mmCIF file of C-alpha atoms and ligand atoms in Angstrom:
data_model
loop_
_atom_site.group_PDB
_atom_site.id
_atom_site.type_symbol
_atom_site.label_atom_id
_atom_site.label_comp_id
_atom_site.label_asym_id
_atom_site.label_seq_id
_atom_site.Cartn_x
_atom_site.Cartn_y
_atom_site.Cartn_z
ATOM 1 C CA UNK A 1 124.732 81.005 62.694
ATOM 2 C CA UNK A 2 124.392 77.323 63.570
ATOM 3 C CA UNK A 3 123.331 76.560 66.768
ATOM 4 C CA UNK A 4 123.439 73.488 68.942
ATOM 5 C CA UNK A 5 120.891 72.757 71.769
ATOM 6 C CA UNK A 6 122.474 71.616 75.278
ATOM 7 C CA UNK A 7 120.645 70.834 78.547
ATOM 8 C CA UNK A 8 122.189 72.461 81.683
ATOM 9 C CA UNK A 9 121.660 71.129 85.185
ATOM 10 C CA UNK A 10 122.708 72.828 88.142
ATOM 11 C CA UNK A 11 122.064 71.669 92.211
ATOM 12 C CA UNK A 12 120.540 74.204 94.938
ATOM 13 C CA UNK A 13 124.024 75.846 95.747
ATOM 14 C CA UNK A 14 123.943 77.402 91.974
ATOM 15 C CA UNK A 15 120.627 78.868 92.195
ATOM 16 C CA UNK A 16 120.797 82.362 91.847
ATOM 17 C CA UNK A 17 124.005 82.593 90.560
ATOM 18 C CA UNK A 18 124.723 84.632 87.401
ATOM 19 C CA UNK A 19 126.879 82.044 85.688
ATOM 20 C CA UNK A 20 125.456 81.944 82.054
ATOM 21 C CA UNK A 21 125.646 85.887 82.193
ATOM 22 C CA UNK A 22 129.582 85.199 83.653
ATOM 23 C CA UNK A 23 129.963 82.935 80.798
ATOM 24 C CA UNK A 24 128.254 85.084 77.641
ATOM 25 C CA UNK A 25 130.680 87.839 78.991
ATOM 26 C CA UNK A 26 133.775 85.932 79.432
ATOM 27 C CA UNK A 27 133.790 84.664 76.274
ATOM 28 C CA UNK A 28 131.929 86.943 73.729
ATOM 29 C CA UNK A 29 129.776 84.168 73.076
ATOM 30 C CA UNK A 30 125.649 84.759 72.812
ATOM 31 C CA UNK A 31 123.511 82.045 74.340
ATOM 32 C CA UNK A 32 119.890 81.723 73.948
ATOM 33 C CA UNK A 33 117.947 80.190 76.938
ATOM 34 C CA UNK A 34 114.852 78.004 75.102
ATOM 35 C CA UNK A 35 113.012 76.753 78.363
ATOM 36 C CA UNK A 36 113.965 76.803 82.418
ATOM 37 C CA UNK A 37 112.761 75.210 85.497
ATOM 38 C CA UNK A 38 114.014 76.291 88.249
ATOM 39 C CA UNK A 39 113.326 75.918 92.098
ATOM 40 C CA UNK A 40 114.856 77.070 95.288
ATOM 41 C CA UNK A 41 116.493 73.320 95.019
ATOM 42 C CA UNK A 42 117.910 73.475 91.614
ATOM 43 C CA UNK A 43 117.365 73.218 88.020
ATOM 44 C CA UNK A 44 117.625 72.641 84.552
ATOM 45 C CA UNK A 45 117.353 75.093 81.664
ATOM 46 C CA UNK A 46 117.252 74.649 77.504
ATOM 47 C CA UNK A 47 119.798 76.362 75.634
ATOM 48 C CA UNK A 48 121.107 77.265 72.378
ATOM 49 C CA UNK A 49 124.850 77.561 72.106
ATOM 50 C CA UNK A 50 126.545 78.749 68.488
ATOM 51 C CA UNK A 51 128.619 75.584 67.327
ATOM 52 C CA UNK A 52 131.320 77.405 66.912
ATOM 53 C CA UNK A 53 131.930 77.777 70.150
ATOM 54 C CA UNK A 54 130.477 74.575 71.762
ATOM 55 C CA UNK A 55 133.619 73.178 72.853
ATOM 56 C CA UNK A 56 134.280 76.055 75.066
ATOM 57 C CA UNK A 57 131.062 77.199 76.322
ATOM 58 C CA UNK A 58 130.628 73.076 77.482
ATOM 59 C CA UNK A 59 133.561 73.134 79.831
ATOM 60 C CA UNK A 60 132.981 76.514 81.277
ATOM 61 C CA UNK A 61 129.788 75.551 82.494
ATOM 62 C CA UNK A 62 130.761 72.177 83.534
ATOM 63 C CA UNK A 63 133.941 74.384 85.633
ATOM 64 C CA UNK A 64 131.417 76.093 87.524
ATOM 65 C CA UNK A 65 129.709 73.215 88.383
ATOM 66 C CA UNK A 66 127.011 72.270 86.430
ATOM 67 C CA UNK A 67 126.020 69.358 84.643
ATOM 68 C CA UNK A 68 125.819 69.627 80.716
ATOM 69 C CA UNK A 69 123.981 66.468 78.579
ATOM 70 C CA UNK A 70 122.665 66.700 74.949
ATOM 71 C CA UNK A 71 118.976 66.669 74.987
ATOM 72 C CA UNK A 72 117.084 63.438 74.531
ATOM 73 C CA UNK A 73 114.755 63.739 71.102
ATOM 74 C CA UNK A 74 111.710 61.644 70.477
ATOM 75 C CA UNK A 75 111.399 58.614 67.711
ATOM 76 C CA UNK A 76 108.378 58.071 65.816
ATOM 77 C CA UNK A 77 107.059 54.492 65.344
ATOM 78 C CA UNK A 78 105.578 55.589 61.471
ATOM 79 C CA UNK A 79 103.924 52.287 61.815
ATOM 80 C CA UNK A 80 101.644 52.698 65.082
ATOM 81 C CA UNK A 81 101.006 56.564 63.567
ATOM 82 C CA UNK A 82 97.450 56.868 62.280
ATOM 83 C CA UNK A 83 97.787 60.485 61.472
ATOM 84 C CA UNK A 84 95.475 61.764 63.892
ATOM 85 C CA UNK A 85 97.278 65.528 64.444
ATOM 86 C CA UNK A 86 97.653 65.413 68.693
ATOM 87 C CA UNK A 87 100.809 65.591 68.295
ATOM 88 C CA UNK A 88 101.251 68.901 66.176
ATOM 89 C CA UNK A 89 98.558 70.551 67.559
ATOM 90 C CA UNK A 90 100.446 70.371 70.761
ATOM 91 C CA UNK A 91 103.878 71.124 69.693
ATOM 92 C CA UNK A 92 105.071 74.617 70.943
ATOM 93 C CA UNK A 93 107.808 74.466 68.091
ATOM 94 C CA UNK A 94 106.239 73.085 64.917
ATOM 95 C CA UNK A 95 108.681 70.435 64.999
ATOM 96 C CA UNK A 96 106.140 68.246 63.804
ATOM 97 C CA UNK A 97 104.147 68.745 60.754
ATOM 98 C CA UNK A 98 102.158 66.737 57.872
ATOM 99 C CA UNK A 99 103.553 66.122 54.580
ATOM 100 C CA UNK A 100 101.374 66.347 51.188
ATOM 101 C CA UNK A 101 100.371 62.900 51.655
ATOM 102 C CA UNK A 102 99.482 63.170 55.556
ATOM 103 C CA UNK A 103 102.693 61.597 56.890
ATOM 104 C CA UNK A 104 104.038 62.834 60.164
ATOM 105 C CA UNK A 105 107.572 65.360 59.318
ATOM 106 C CA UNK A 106 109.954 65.488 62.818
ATOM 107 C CA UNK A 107 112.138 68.107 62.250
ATOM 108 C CA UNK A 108 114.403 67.358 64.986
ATOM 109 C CA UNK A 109 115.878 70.802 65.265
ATOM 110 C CA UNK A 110 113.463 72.449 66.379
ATOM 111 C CA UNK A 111 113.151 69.661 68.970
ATOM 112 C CA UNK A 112 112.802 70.631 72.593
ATOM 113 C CA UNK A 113 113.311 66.894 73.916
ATOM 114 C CA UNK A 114 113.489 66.052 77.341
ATOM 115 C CA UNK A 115 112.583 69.422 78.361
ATOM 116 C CA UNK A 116 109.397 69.439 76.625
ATOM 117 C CA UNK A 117 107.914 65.778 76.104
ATOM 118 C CA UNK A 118 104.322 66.562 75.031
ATOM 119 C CA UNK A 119 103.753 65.347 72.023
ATOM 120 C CA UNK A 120 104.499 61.342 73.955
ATOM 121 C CA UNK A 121 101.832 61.790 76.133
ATOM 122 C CA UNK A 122 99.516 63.266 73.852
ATOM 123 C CA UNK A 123 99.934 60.660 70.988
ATOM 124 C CA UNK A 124 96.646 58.163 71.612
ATOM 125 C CA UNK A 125 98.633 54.841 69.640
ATOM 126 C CA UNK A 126 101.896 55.460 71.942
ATOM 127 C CA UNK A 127 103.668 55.977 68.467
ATOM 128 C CA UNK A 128 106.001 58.408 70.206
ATOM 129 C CA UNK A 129 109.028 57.843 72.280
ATOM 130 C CA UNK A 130 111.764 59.658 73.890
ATOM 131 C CA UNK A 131 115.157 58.724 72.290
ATOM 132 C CA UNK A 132 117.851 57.281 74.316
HETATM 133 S S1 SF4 B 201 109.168 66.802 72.386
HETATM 134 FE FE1 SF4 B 201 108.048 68.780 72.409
HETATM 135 S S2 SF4 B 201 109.188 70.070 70.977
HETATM 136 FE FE2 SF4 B 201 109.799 67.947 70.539
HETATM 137 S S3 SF4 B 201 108.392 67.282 68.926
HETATM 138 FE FE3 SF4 B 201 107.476 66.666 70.893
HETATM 139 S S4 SF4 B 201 106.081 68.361 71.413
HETATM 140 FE FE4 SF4 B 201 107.498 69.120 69.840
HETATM 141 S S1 SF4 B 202 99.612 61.924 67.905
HETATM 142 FE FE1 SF4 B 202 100.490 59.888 67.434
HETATM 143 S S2 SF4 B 202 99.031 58.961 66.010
HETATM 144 FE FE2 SF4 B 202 98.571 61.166 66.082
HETATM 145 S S3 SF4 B 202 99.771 62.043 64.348
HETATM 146 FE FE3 SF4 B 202 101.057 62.193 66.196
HETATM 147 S S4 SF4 B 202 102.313 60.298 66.190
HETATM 148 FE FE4 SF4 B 202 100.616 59.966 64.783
#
């Protein structure tokens, strides 16, 4: 099943609602929850949504109030990469890798994006940047 990834943001009057669990049973639909940070104020989680029914799922969530964005991905500058390895070492998705020849693979969906970032601060040439 195809899957697309969607950020969700919600303010401090959501938190603690069940609204993803409202949603999965209103409309049949199974969503996978990647990351989450959430505070007493409010928060943001990570989550997988079949494309199928992406449409749908989108406006129910933005109904109840919360705010739905694509994630951001990162963009590799191949020429300021020196093939040092920071960067997959430190990726908890192995959305980076090393071809045959030691060129750096993005595999952008296994991408966390925004939510995740640590392969930009770990690069030492600054060769990686959040898209958009
Ligand atoms: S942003 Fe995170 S998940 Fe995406 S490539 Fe970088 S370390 Fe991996
Ligand atoms: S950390 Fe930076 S220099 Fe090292 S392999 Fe990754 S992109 Fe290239």
């Amino acid at each position: 099943m195809a899957m697309a990834k969607v950020l969700l943001r919600f303010p401090e009057n959501l938190v603690g609602k069940p609204i993803t669990a409202q949603i999965i049973l209103e409309h049949k639909v199974p969503i996978n929850i990647i990351t989450a940070n959430i505070t007493s104020k409010g928060g943001e989680f990570l989550a997988e949504i079949p494309d199928a029914a992406l449409e749908t799922v989108i406006k129910a969530f933005r109904k109840k109030g919360l705010i739905v964005t694509l994630p951001k991905l990162i963009e590799i500058d191949k020429e300021e990469c020196f093939s040092c390895g920071a960067c997959i070492t430190i990726c908890p998705v192995e959305a980076l890798t090393f071809d045959n020849d030691f060129s750096l693979v993005f595999t952008k969906e296994k991408c966390l994006g925004s939510t995740c970032s640590a392969c930009i601060d770990a690069c030492p040439a600054k060769a990686i940047n959040s898209n958009g």
